[in-house]
Short mmCIF file of C-alpha atoms in Angstrom, two decimals:
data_model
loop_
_atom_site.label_atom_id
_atom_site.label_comp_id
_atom_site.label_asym_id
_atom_site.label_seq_id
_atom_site.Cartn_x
_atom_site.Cartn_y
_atom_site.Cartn_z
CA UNK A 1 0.00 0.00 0.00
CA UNK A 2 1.27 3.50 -0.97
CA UNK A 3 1.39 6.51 0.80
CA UNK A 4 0.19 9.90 -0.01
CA UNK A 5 0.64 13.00 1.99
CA UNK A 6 -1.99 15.91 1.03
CA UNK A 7 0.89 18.73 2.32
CA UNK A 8 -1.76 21.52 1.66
CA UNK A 9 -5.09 22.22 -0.30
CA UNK A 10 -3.95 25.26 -1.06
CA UNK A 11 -1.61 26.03 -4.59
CA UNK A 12 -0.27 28.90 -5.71
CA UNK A 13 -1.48 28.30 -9.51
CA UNK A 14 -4.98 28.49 -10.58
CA UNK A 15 -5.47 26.62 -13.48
CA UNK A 16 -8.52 26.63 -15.00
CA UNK A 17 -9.54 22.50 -15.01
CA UNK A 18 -8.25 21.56 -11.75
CA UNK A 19 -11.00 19.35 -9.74
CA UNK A 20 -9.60 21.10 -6.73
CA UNK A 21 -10.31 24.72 -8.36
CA UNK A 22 -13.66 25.00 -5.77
CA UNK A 23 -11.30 24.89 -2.64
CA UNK A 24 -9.78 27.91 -3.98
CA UNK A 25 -13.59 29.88 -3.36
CA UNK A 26 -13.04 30.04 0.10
CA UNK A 27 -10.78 31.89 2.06
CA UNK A 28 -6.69 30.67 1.75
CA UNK A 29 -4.52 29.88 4.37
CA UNK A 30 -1.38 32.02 4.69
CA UNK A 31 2.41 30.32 4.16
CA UNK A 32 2.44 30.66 7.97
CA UNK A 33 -0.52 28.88 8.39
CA UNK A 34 0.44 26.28 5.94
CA UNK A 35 3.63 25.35 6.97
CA UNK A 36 2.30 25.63 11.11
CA UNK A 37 0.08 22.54 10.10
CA UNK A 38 2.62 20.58 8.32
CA UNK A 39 5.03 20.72 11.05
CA UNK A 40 2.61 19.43 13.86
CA UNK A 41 1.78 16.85 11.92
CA UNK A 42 5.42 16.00 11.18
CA UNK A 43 5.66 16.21 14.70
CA UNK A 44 2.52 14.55 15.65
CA UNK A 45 1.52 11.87 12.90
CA UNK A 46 4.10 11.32 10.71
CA UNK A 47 6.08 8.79 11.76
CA UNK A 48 3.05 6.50 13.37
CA UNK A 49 1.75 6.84 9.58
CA UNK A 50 5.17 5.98 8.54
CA UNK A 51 5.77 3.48 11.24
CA UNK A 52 1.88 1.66 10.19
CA UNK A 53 2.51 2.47 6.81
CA UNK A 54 5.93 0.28 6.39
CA UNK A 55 4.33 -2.70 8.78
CA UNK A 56 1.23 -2.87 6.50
CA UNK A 57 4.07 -3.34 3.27
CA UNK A 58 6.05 -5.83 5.49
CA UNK A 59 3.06 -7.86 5.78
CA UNK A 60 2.23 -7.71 2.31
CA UNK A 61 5.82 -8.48 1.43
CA UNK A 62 5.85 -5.60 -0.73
CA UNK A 63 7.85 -2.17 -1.53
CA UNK A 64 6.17 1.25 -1.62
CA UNK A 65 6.32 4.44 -1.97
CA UNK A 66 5.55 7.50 -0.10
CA UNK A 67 4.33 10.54 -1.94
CA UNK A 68 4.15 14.42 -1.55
CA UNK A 69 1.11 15.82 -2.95
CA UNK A 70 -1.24 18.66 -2.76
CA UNK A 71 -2.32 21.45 -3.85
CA UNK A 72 0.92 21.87 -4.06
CA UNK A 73 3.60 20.18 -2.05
CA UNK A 74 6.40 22.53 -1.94
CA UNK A 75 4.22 25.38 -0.42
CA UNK A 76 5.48 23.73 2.67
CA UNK A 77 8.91 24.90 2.17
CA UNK A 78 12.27 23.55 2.00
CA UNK A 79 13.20 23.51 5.69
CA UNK A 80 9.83 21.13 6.37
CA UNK A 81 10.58 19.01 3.10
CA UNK A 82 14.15 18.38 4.38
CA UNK A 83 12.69 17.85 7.84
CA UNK A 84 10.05 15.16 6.23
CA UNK A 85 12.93 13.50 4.08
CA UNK A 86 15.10 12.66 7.32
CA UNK A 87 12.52 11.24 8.99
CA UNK A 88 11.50 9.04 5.54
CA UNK A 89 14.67 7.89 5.57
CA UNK A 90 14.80 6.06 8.75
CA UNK A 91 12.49 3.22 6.58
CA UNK A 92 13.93 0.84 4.45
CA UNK A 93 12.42 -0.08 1.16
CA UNK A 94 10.49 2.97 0.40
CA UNK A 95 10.47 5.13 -2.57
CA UNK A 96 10.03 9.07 -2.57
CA UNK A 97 7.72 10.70 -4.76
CA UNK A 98 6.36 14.30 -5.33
CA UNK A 99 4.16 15.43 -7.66
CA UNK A 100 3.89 19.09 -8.10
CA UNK A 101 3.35 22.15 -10.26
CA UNK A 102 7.13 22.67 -10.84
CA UNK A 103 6.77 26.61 -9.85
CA UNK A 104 8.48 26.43 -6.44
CA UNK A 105 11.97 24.50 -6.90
CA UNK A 106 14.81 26.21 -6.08
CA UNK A 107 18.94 25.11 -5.61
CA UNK A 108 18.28 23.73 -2.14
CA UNK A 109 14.81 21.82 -2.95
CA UNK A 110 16.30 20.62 -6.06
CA UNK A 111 19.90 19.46 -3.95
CA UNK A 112 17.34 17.72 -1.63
CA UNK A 113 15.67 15.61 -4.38
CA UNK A 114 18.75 15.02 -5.38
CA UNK A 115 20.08 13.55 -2.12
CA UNK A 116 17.14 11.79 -0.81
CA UNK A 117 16.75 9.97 -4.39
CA UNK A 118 13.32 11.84 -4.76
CA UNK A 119 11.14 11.21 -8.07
CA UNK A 120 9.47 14.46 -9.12
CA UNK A 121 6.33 14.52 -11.55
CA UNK A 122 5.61 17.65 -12.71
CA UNK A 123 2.23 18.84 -14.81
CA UNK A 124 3.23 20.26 -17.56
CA UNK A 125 0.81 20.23 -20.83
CA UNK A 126 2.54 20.55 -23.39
CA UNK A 127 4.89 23.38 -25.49
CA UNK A 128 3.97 26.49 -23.86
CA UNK A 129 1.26 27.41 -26.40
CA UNK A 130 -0.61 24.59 -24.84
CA UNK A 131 0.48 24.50 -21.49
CA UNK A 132 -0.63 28.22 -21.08
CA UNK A 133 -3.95 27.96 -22.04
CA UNK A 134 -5.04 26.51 -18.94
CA UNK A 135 -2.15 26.41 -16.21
CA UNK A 136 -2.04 30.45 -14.80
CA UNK A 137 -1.24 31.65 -12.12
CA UNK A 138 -3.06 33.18 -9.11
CA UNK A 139 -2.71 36.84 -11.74
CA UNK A 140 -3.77 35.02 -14.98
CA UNK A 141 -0.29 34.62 -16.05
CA UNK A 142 1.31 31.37 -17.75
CA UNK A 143 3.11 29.10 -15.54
CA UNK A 144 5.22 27.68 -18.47
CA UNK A 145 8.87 29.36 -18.78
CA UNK A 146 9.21 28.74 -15.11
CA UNK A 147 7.98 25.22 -14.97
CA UNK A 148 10.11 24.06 -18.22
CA UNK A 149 13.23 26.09 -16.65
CA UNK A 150 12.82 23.91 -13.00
CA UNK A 151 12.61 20.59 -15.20
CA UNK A 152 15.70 21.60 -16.84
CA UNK A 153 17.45 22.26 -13.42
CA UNK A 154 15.96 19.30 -12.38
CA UNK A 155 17.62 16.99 -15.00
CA UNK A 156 21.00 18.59 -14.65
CA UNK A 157 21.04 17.77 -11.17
CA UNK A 158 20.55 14.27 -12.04
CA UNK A 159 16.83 14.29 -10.29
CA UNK A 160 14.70 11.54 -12.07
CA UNK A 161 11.58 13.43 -13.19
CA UNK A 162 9.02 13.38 -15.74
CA UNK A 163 5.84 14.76 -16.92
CA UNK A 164 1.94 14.29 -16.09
CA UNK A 165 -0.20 16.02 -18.85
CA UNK A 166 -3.34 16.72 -18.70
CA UNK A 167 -4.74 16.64 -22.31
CA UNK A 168 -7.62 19.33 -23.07
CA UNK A 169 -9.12 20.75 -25.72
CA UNK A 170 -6.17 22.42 -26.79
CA UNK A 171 -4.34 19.96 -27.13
CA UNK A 172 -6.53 17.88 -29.25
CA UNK A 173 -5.76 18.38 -32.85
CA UNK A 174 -2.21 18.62 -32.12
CA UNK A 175 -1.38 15.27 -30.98
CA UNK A 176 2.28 15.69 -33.48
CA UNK A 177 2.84 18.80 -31.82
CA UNK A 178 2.32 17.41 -28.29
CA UNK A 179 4.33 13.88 -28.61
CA UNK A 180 7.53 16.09 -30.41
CA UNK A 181 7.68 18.17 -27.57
CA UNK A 182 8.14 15.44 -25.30
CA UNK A 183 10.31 13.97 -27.42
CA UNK A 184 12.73 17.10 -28.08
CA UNK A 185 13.35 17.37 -24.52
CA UNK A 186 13.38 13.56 -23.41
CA UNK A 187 10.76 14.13 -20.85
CA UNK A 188 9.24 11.12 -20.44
CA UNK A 189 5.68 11.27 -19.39
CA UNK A 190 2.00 10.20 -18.97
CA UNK A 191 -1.31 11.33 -20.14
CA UNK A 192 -4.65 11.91 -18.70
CA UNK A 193 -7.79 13.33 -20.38
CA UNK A 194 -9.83 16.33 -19.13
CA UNK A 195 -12.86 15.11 -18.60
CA UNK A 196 -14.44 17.56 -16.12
CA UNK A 197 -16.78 16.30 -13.57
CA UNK A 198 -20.68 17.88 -14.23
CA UNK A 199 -21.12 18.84 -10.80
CA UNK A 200 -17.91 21.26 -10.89
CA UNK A 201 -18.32 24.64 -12.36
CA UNK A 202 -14.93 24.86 -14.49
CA UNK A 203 -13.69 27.83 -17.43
CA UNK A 204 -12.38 24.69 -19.48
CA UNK A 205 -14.44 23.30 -21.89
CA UNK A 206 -15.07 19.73 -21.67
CA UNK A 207 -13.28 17.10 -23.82
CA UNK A 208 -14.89 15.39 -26.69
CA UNK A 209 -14.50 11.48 -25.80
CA UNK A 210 -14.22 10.45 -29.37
CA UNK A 211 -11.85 13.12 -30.04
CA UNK A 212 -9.73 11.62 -26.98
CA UNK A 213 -9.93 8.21 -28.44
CA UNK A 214 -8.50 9.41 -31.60
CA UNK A 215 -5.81 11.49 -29.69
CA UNK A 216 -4.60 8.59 -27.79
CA UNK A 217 -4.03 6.25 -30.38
CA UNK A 218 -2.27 8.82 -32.97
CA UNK A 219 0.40 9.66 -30.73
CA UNK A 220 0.87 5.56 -29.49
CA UNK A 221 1.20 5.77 -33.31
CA UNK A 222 3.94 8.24 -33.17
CA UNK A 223 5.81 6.72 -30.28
CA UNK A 224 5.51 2.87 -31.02
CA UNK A 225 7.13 3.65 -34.35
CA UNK A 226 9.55 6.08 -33.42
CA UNK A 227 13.27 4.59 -34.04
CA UNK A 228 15.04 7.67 -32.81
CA UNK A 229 13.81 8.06 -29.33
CA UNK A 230 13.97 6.38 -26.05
CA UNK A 231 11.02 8.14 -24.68
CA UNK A 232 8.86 6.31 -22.07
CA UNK A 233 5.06 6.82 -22.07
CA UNK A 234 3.64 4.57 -18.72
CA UNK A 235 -0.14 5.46 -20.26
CA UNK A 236 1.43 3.02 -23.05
CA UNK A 237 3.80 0.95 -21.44
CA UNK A 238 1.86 -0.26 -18.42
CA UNK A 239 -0.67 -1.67 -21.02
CA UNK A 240 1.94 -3.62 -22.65
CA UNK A 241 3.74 -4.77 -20.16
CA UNK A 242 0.14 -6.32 -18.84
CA UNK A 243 -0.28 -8.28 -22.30
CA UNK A 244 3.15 -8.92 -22.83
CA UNK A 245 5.51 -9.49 -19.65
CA UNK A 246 3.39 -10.19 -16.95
CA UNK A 247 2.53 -13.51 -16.08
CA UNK A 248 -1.17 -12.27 -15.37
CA UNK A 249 -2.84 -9.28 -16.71
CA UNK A 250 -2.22 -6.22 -13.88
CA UNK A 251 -2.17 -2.80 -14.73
CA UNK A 252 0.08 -0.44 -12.63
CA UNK A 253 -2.63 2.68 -11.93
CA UNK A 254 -4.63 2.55 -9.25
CA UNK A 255 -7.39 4.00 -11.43
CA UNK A 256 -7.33 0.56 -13.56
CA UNK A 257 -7.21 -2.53 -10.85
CA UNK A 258 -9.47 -4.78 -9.25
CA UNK A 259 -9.68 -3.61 -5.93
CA UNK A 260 -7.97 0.43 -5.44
CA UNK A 261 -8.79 0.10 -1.18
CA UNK A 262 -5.58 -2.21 -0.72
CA UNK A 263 -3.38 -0.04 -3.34
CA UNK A 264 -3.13 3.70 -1.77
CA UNK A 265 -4.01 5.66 1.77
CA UNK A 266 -4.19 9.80 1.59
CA UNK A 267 -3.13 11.42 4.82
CA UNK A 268 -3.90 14.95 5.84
CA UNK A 269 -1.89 17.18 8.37
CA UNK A 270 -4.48 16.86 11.57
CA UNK A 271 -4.45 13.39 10.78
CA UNK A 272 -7.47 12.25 9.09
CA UNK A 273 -7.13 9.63 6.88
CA UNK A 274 -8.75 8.94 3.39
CA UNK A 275 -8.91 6.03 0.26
CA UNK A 276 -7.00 8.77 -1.94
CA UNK A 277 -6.40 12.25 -2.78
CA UNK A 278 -9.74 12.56 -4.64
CA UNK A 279 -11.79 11.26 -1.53
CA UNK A 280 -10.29 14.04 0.59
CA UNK A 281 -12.19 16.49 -0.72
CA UNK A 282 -15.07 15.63 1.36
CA UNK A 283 -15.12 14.89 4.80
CA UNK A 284 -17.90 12.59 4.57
CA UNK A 285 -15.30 9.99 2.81
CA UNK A 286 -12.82 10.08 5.91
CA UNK A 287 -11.90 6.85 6.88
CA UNK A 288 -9.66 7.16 10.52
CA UNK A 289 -7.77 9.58 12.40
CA UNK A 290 -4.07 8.68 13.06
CA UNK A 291 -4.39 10.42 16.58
CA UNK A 292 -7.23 8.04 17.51
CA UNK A 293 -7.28 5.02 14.67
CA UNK A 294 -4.50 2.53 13.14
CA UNK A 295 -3.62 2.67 9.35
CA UNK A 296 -4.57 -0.52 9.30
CA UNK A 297 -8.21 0.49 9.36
CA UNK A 298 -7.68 1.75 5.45
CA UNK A 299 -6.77 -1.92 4.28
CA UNK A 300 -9.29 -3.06 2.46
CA UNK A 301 -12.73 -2.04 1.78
CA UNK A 302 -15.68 -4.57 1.15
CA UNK A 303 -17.97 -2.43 -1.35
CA UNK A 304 -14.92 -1.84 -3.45
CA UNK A 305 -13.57 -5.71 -3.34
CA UNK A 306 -17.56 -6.51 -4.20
CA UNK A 307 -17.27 -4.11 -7.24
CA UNK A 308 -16.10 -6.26 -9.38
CA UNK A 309 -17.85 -8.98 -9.01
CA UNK A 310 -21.11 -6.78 -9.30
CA UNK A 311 -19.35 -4.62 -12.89
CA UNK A 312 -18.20 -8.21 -14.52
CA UNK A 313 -21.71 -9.56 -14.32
CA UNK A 314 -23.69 -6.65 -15.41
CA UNK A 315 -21.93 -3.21 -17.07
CA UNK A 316 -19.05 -5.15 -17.95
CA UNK A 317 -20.59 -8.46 -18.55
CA UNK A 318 -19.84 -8.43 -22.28
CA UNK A 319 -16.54 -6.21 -22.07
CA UNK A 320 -13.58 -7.37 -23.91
CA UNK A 321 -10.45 -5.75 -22.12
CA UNK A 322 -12.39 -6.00 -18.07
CA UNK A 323 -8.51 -6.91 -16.97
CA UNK A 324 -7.59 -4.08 -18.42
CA UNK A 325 -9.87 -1.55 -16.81
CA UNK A 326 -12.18 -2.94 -13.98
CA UNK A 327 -14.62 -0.75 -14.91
CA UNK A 328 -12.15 2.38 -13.80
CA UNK A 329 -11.77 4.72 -11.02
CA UNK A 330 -14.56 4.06 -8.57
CA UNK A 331 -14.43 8.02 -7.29
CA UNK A 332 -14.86 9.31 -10.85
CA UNK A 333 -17.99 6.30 -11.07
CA UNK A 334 -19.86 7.26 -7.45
CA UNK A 335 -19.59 11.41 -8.68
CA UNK A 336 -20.76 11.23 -11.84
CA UNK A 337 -23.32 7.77 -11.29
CA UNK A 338 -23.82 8.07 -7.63
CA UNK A 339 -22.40 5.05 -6.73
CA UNK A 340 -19.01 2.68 -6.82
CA UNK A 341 -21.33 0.33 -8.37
CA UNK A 342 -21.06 1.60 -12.04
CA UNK A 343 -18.32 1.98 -14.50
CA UNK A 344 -16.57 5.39 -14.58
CA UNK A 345 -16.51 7.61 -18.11
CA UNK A 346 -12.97 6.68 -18.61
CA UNK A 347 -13.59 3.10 -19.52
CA UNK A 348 -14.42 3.60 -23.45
CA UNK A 349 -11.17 5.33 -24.23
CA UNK A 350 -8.73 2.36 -22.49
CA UNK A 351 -10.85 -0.07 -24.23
CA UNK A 352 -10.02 1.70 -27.70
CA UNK A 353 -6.52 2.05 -26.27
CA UNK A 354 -5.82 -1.28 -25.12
CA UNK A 355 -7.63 -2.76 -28.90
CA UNK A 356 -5.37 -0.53 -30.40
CA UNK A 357 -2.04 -1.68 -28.70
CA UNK A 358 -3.75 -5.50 -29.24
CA UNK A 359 -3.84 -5.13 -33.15
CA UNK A 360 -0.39 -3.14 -33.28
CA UNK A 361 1.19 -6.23 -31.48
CA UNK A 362 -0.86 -8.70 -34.03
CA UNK A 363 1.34 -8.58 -36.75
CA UNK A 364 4.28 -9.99 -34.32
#
């Protein structure tokens, strides 16, 4: 089971699509205010989480990983991230992750990534036309020429890092455009689409499904057939390695396996535990409080082990690639269905995807 801190709600970008975007309505907490919470709970919490966290691996003879995550991480500062580090490094067999905007780095944060062996993924869109369009800052202003300048940084140092884009309407007709950037700066990289949920009032413009389906498999096109580059894509690569290496189908996203309750836990600084970063946007879905409960109280979840059963016998009954998908994320299925016990919107793009990828590899 994987770790993931929620260091702060609060970011200092705004962009436009962001499912956190509504937090942003109400009034901000101050640097101050932000960085007085993360240290109590580093103080606090941290290392019982930690502590629980590793014993829960142990028994499932497992590594893991521990991740930084907001908002945005780094609002935390660098004396708090080095403070977290030391005390992560006192466990054995855990991997450090952030993923962040890529606005706040600077020589020390970057030296401290660098030292603790931290893997940084960064949102970043695109080339700057497209990153722009939707990734501002808190004065409207594009968040590109910064981000792009702390990735470069980043790689000097020797920091492993790579991209998460989120793919929007802007990026749509340009899959060439989008895949050569990528390429041209050996950022390796995933992709997600943009599909907003209803109930969130958002200034992006919703993504054409069909349109993302077309997307997707032009630049697997590019990238399966591109001789000159060594770039990894894990939105393509995970799928393959499922049909190809592994000695039973299992796809490496939480978003796309059988049972997500025994994959990932989401911690927040007083404490309160959740299933993942999406569920802690609403207190309703808290599941413990470290000051009161054991970690062990996230492992496992009987609605979401009985989902599949229930999704391969009716939605899914007839679907082709159900090993491939599981009938998707069930946060993104209970918003926009009102229940776990439905299939989310993502599930008709993987199935093109993972058809497409099946026919490429036919003619092997």
């Amino acid at each position: 089971m994987n770790g993931l801190i929620l260091c702060t709600e609060e970011c200092n970008l705004r962009c436009k699509y962001c499912f956190e975007d509504n937090m942003h309505k109400n009034l901000c907490l101050t640097n101050t205010q932000i960085r007085e919470n993360f240290d109590r709970f580093l103080d606090n919490n941290f290392e019982k989480f930690l502590k629980e966290l590793e014993e829960i691996n142990q028994k499932q003879n497992r590594s893991y990983s521990v991740t930084f995550h907001g908002g945005e991480p780094l609002l935390i500062g660098e004396n708090l991230f080095h403070k977290a580090l030391m005390k992560i490094s006192n466990f054995s067999n855990v991997e450090i992750c952030m993923q962040t905007n890529g606005t706040l780095f600077n020589d020390n944060i970057i030296k401290l990534c660098k030292d603790y062996k931290v893997k940084v993924g960064i949102s970043i869109d695109g080339p700057e036309n497209i990153h722009n369009e939707y990734r501002l800052n808190i004065v409207n202003q594009g968040s590109y020429d910064l981000v792009f300048k702390n990735i470069l940084k980043l790689k000097e140092a020797g920091v492993i890092v790579g991209g998460l884009a989120t793919v929007t309407d802007k990026s749509i007709n340009s899959p060439e455009e989008f895949y050569n950037f990528f390429k041209k700066n050996n950022l390796n990289f995933s992709f997600n689409p943009c599909y907003i949920e209803p109930n969130i009032s958002s200034s992006c413009n919703r993504l054409n499904l069909n349109e993302y389906i077309e997307f997707s498999k032009k630049i697997f096109d590019f990238w399966i057939n591109d001789n000159n580059s060594n770039l990894s894509i894990n939105s393509f690569e995970r799928i393959m390695s499922a049909m190809c290496v592994k000695k039973k189908i299992y796809m490496e996203v939480c978003s796309f396996i059988p049972d997500c309750s025994l994959s990932t836990v989401a911690v927040k600084t007083n404490g309160d535990f959740f299933r993942c970063l999406h569920y802690c946007s609403e207190g309703k879905n808290v599941i413990g409080n470290l000051n009161n409960d054991t970690l062990w109280k996230a492992v496992g979840n009987n609605d979401f082990s009985d989902r599949i059963d229930y999704l391969k016998n009716n939605e899914c009954k007839n679907c082709q690639i159900f090993e491939y998908c599981y009938g998707g994320c069930p946060y993104v299925a209970e918003t926009l269905n009102g229940s776990i016990f439905s299939k989310s919107n993502t599930c008709e793009s993987q199935k093109a995807l993972v058809l497409h990828i099946k026919e490429y590899l036919k003619q092997f």
